[in-house]
Short mmCIF file of C-alpha atoms and ligand atoms in Angstrom, two decimals:
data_model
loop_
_atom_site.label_atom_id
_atom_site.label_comp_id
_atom_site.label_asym_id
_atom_site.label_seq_id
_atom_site.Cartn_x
_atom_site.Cartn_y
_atom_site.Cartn_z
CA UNK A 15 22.30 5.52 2.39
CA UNK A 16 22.65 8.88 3.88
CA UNK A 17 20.82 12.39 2.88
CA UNK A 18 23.28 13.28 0.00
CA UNK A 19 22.60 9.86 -1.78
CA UNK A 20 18.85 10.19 -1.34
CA UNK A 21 18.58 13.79 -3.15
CA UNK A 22 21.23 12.39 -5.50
CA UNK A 23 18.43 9.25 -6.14
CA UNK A 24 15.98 11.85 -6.16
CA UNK A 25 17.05 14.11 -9.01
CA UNK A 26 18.07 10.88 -11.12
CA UNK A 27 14.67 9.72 -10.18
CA UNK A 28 12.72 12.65 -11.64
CA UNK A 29 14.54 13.10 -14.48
CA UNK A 30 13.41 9.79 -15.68
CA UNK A 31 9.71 10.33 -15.04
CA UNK A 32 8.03 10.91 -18.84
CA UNK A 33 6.96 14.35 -19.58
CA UNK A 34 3.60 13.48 -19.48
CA UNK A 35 3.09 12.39 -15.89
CA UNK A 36 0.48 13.77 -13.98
CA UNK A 37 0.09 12.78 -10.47
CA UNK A 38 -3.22 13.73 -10.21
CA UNK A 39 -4.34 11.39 -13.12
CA UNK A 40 -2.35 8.97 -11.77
CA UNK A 41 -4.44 9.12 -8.33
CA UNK A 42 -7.89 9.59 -10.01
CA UNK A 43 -7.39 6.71 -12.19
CA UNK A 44 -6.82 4.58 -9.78
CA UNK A 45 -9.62 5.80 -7.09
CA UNK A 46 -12.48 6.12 -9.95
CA UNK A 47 -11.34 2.67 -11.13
CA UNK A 48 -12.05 1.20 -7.42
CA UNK A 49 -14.65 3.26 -6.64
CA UNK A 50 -16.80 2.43 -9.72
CA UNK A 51 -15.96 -1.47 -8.98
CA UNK A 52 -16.67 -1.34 -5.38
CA UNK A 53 -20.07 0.33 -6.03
CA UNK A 54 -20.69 -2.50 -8.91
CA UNK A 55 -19.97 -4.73 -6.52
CA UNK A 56 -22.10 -3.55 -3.74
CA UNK A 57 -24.82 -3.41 -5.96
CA UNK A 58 -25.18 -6.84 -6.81
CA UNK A 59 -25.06 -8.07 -3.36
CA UNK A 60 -28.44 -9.25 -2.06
CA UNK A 61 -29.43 -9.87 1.54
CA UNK A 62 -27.15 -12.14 2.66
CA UNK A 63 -27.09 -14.46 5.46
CA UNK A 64 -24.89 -13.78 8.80
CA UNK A 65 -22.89 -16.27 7.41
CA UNK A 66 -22.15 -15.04 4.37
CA UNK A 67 -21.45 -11.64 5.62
CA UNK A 68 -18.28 -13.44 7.35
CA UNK A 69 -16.87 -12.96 3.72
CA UNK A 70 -16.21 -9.32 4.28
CA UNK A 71 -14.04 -9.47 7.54
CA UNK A 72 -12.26 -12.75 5.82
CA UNK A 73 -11.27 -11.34 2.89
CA UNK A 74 -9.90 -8.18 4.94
CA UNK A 75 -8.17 -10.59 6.92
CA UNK A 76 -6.46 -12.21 3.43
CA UNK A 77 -5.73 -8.88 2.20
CA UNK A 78 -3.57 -7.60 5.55
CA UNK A 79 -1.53 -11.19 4.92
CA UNK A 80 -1.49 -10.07 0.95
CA UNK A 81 -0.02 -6.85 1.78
CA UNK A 82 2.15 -7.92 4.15
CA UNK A 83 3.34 -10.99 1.96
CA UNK A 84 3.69 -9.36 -1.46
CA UNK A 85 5.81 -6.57 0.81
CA UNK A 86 8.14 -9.18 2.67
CA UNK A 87 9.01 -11.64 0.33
CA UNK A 88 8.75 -9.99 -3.23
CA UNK A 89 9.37 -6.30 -2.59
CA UNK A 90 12.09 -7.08 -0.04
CA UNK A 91 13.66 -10.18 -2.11
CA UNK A 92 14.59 -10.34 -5.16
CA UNK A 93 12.83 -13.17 -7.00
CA UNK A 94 12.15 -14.03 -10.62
CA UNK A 95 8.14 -13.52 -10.37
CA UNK A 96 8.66 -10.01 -8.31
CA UNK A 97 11.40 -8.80 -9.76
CA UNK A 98 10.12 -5.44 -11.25
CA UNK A 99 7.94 -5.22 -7.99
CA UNK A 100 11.46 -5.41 -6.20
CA UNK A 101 13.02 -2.80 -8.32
CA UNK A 102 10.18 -0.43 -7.88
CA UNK A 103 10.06 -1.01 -4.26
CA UNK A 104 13.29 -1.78 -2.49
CA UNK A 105 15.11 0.21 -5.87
CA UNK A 106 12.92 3.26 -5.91
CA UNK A 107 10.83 3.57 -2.75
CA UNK A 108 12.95 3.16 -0.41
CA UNK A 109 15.97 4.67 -2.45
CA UNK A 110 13.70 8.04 -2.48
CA UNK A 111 12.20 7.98 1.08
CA UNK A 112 14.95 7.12 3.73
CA UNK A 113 13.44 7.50 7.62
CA UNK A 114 12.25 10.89 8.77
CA UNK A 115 12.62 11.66 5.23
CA UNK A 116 9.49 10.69 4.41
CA UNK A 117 7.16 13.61 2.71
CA UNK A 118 7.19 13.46 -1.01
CA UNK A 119 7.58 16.99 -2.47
CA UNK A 120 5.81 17.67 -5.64
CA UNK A 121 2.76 16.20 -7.50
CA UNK A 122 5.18 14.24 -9.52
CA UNK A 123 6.69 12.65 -7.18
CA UNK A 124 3.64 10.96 -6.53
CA UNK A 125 4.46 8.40 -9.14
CA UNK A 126 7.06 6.70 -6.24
CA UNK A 127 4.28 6.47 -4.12
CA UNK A 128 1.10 5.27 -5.71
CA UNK A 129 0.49 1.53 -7.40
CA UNK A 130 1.07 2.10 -11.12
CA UNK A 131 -2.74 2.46 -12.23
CA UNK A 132 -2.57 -0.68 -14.35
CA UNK A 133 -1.89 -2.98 -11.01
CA UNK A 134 -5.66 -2.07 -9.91
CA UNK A 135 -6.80 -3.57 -13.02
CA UNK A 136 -4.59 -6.75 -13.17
CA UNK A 137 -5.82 -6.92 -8.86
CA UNK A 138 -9.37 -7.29 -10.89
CA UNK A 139 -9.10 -9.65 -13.20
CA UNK A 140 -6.37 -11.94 -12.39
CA UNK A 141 -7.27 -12.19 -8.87
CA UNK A 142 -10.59 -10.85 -7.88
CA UNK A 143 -12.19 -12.37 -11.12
CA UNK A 144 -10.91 -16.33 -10.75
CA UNK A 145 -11.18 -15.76 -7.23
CA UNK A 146 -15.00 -14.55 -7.14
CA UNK A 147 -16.03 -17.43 -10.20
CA UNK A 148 -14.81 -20.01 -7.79
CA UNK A 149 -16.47 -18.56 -5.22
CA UNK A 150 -19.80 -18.13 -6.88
CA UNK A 151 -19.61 -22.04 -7.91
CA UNK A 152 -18.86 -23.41 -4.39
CA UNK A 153 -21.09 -21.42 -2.56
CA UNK A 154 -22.63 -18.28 -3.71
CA UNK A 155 -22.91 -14.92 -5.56
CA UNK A 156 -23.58 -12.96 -2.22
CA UNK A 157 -19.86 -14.47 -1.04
CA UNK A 158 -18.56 -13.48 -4.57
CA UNK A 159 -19.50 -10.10 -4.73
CA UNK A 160 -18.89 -9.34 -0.58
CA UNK A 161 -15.26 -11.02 -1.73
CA UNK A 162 -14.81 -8.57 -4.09
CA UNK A 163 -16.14 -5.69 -2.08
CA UNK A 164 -13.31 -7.05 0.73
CA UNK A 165 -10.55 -6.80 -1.89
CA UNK A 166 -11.02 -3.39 -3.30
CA UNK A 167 -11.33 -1.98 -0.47
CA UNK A 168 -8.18 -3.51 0.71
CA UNK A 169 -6.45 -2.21 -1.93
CA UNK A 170 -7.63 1.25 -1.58
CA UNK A 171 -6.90 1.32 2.23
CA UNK A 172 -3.34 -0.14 1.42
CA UNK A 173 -3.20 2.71 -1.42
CA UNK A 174 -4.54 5.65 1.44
CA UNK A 175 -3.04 4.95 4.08
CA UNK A 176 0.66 4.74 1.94
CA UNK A 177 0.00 7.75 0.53
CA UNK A 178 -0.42 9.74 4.20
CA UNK A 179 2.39 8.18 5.47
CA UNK A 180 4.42 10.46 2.52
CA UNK A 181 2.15 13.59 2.77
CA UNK A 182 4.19 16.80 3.87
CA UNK A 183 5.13 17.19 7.20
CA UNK A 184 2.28 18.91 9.49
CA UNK A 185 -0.33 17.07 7.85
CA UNK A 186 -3.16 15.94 9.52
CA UNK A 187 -2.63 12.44 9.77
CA UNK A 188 0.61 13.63 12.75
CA UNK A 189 -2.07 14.75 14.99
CA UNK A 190 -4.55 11.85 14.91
CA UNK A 191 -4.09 9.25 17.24
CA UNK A 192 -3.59 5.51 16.05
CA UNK A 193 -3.22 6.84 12.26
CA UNK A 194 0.08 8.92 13.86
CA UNK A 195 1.44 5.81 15.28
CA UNK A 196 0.34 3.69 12.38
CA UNK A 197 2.96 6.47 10.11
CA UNK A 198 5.36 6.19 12.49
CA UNK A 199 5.87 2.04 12.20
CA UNK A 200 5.74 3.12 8.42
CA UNK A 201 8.66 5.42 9.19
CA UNK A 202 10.70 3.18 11.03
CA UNK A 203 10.27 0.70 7.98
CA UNK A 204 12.05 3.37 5.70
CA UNK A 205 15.42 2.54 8.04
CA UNK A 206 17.50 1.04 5.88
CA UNK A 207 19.35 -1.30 8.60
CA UNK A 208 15.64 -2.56 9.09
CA UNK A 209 13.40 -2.14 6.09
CA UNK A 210 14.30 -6.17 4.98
CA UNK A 211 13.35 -7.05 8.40
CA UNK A 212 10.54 -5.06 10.31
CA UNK A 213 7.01 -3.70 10.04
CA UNK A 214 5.74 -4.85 6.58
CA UNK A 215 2.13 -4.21 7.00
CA UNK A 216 1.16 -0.87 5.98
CA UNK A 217 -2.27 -0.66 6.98
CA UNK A 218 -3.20 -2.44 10.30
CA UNK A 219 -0.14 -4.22 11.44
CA UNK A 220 -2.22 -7.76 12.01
CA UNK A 221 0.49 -10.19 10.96
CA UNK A 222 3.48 -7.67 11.92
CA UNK A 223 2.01 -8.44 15.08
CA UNK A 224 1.52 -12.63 14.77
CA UNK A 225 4.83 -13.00 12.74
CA UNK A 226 7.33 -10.81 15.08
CA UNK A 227 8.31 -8.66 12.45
CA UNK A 228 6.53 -5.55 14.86
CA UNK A 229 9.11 -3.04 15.61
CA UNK A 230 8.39 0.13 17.58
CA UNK A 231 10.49 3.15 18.58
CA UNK A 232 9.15 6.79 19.53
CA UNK A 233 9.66 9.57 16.76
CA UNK A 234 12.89 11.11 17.35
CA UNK A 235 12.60 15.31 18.22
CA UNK A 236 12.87 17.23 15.10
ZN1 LIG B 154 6.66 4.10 1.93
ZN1 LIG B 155 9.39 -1.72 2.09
#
């Protein structure tokens, strides 16, 4: 895909997007939706043990592998369950965003970049809620609700850090180190000769790293 059939993408993109869209509902939905939960959450947790704090980093731990699952083998093959994740991803993501092409450009065009808002709430209750009652029956509500705290704020970080990776050049996030590099493995993922096959992870590149699907290059000179 080279520049001309990106803007081409672009423009056909757009034109779809409803005339009611509004990025900035969009983004608030989603972040007063997690934000709400996560504080729920944190309120109901109640001195736990050392042990059950191990939850937290756990469930982090789950989440990377979620992220970097859910990206490899339904956004970057088509399969019956993932199919409309594969359309929106491999379709429109990366059909819009090609490497070094990477900023979005207008408040609408946040809607290629951001989880629809409903995904937050289907995260919630078909995986956080089954996931958090069988928790609370094998061992306890403290692992339940730190569970829950863990997979919210996965989501978010998955749904922040995306979201820099497309801000407009110049942006902060070029000049801080780690979070710079972090974009950049992000950037090299939007090469089309390597998007099926390298970095996956979008926040912390964990199992990038422990499944050899880490690919690094230095940003080219613009
Ligand atoms: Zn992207
Ligand atoms: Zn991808």
């Amino acid at each position: 895909m080279n520049l001309k059939a990106m803007e081409n993408y672009r423009t056909k993109y757009r034109s779809e997007v409803g005339r009611f869209y509004n990025g900035w509902v969009h983004m608030l939905s989603v972040a007063i939706v997690g934000i709400l939960a996560i504080s729920y959450f944190i309120s109901q947790v109640n001195q736990p043990t050392l042990l059950e704090w191990l939850t937290l980093p756990i469930t982090i731990l789950c989440v990377n592998f979620a992220e970097y699952a859910a990206h490899r083998w339904l956004g970057h093959v088509r399969t019956k369950i993932g199919g409309l994740f594969y359309s929106r991803h491999t379709g429109d993501h990366h059909s819009f965003f090609i490497e070094d092409n990477m900023p979005y450009q207008s408040v609408r065009d946040w809607r290629v970049v951001l989880f629809p808002t409903y995904l937050i709430f289907a995260f919630l209750i078909g995986l956080i809620l089954p996931m958090g009652a069988l928790l609370y029956f094998v061992f306890s509500a403290n692992v339940t609700f730190l569970m829950a705290i863990g997979g919210i704020f996965g989501y978010l970080f998955y749904e922040v850090m995306h979201f820099s990776y497309h801000l407009p050049n110049g942006s902060f996030v070029e000049k801080v180190p780690v979070w710079r590099e972090l974009r950049q493995l992000h950037n090299l993922h939007h090469r089309r000769s390597i998007m099926a096959k390298e970095n996956f992870n979008i926040t912390l590149p964990i199992f990038d790293f422990l499944l050899g699907t880490l690919y690094w290059e230095k940003p080219r000179v613009r």
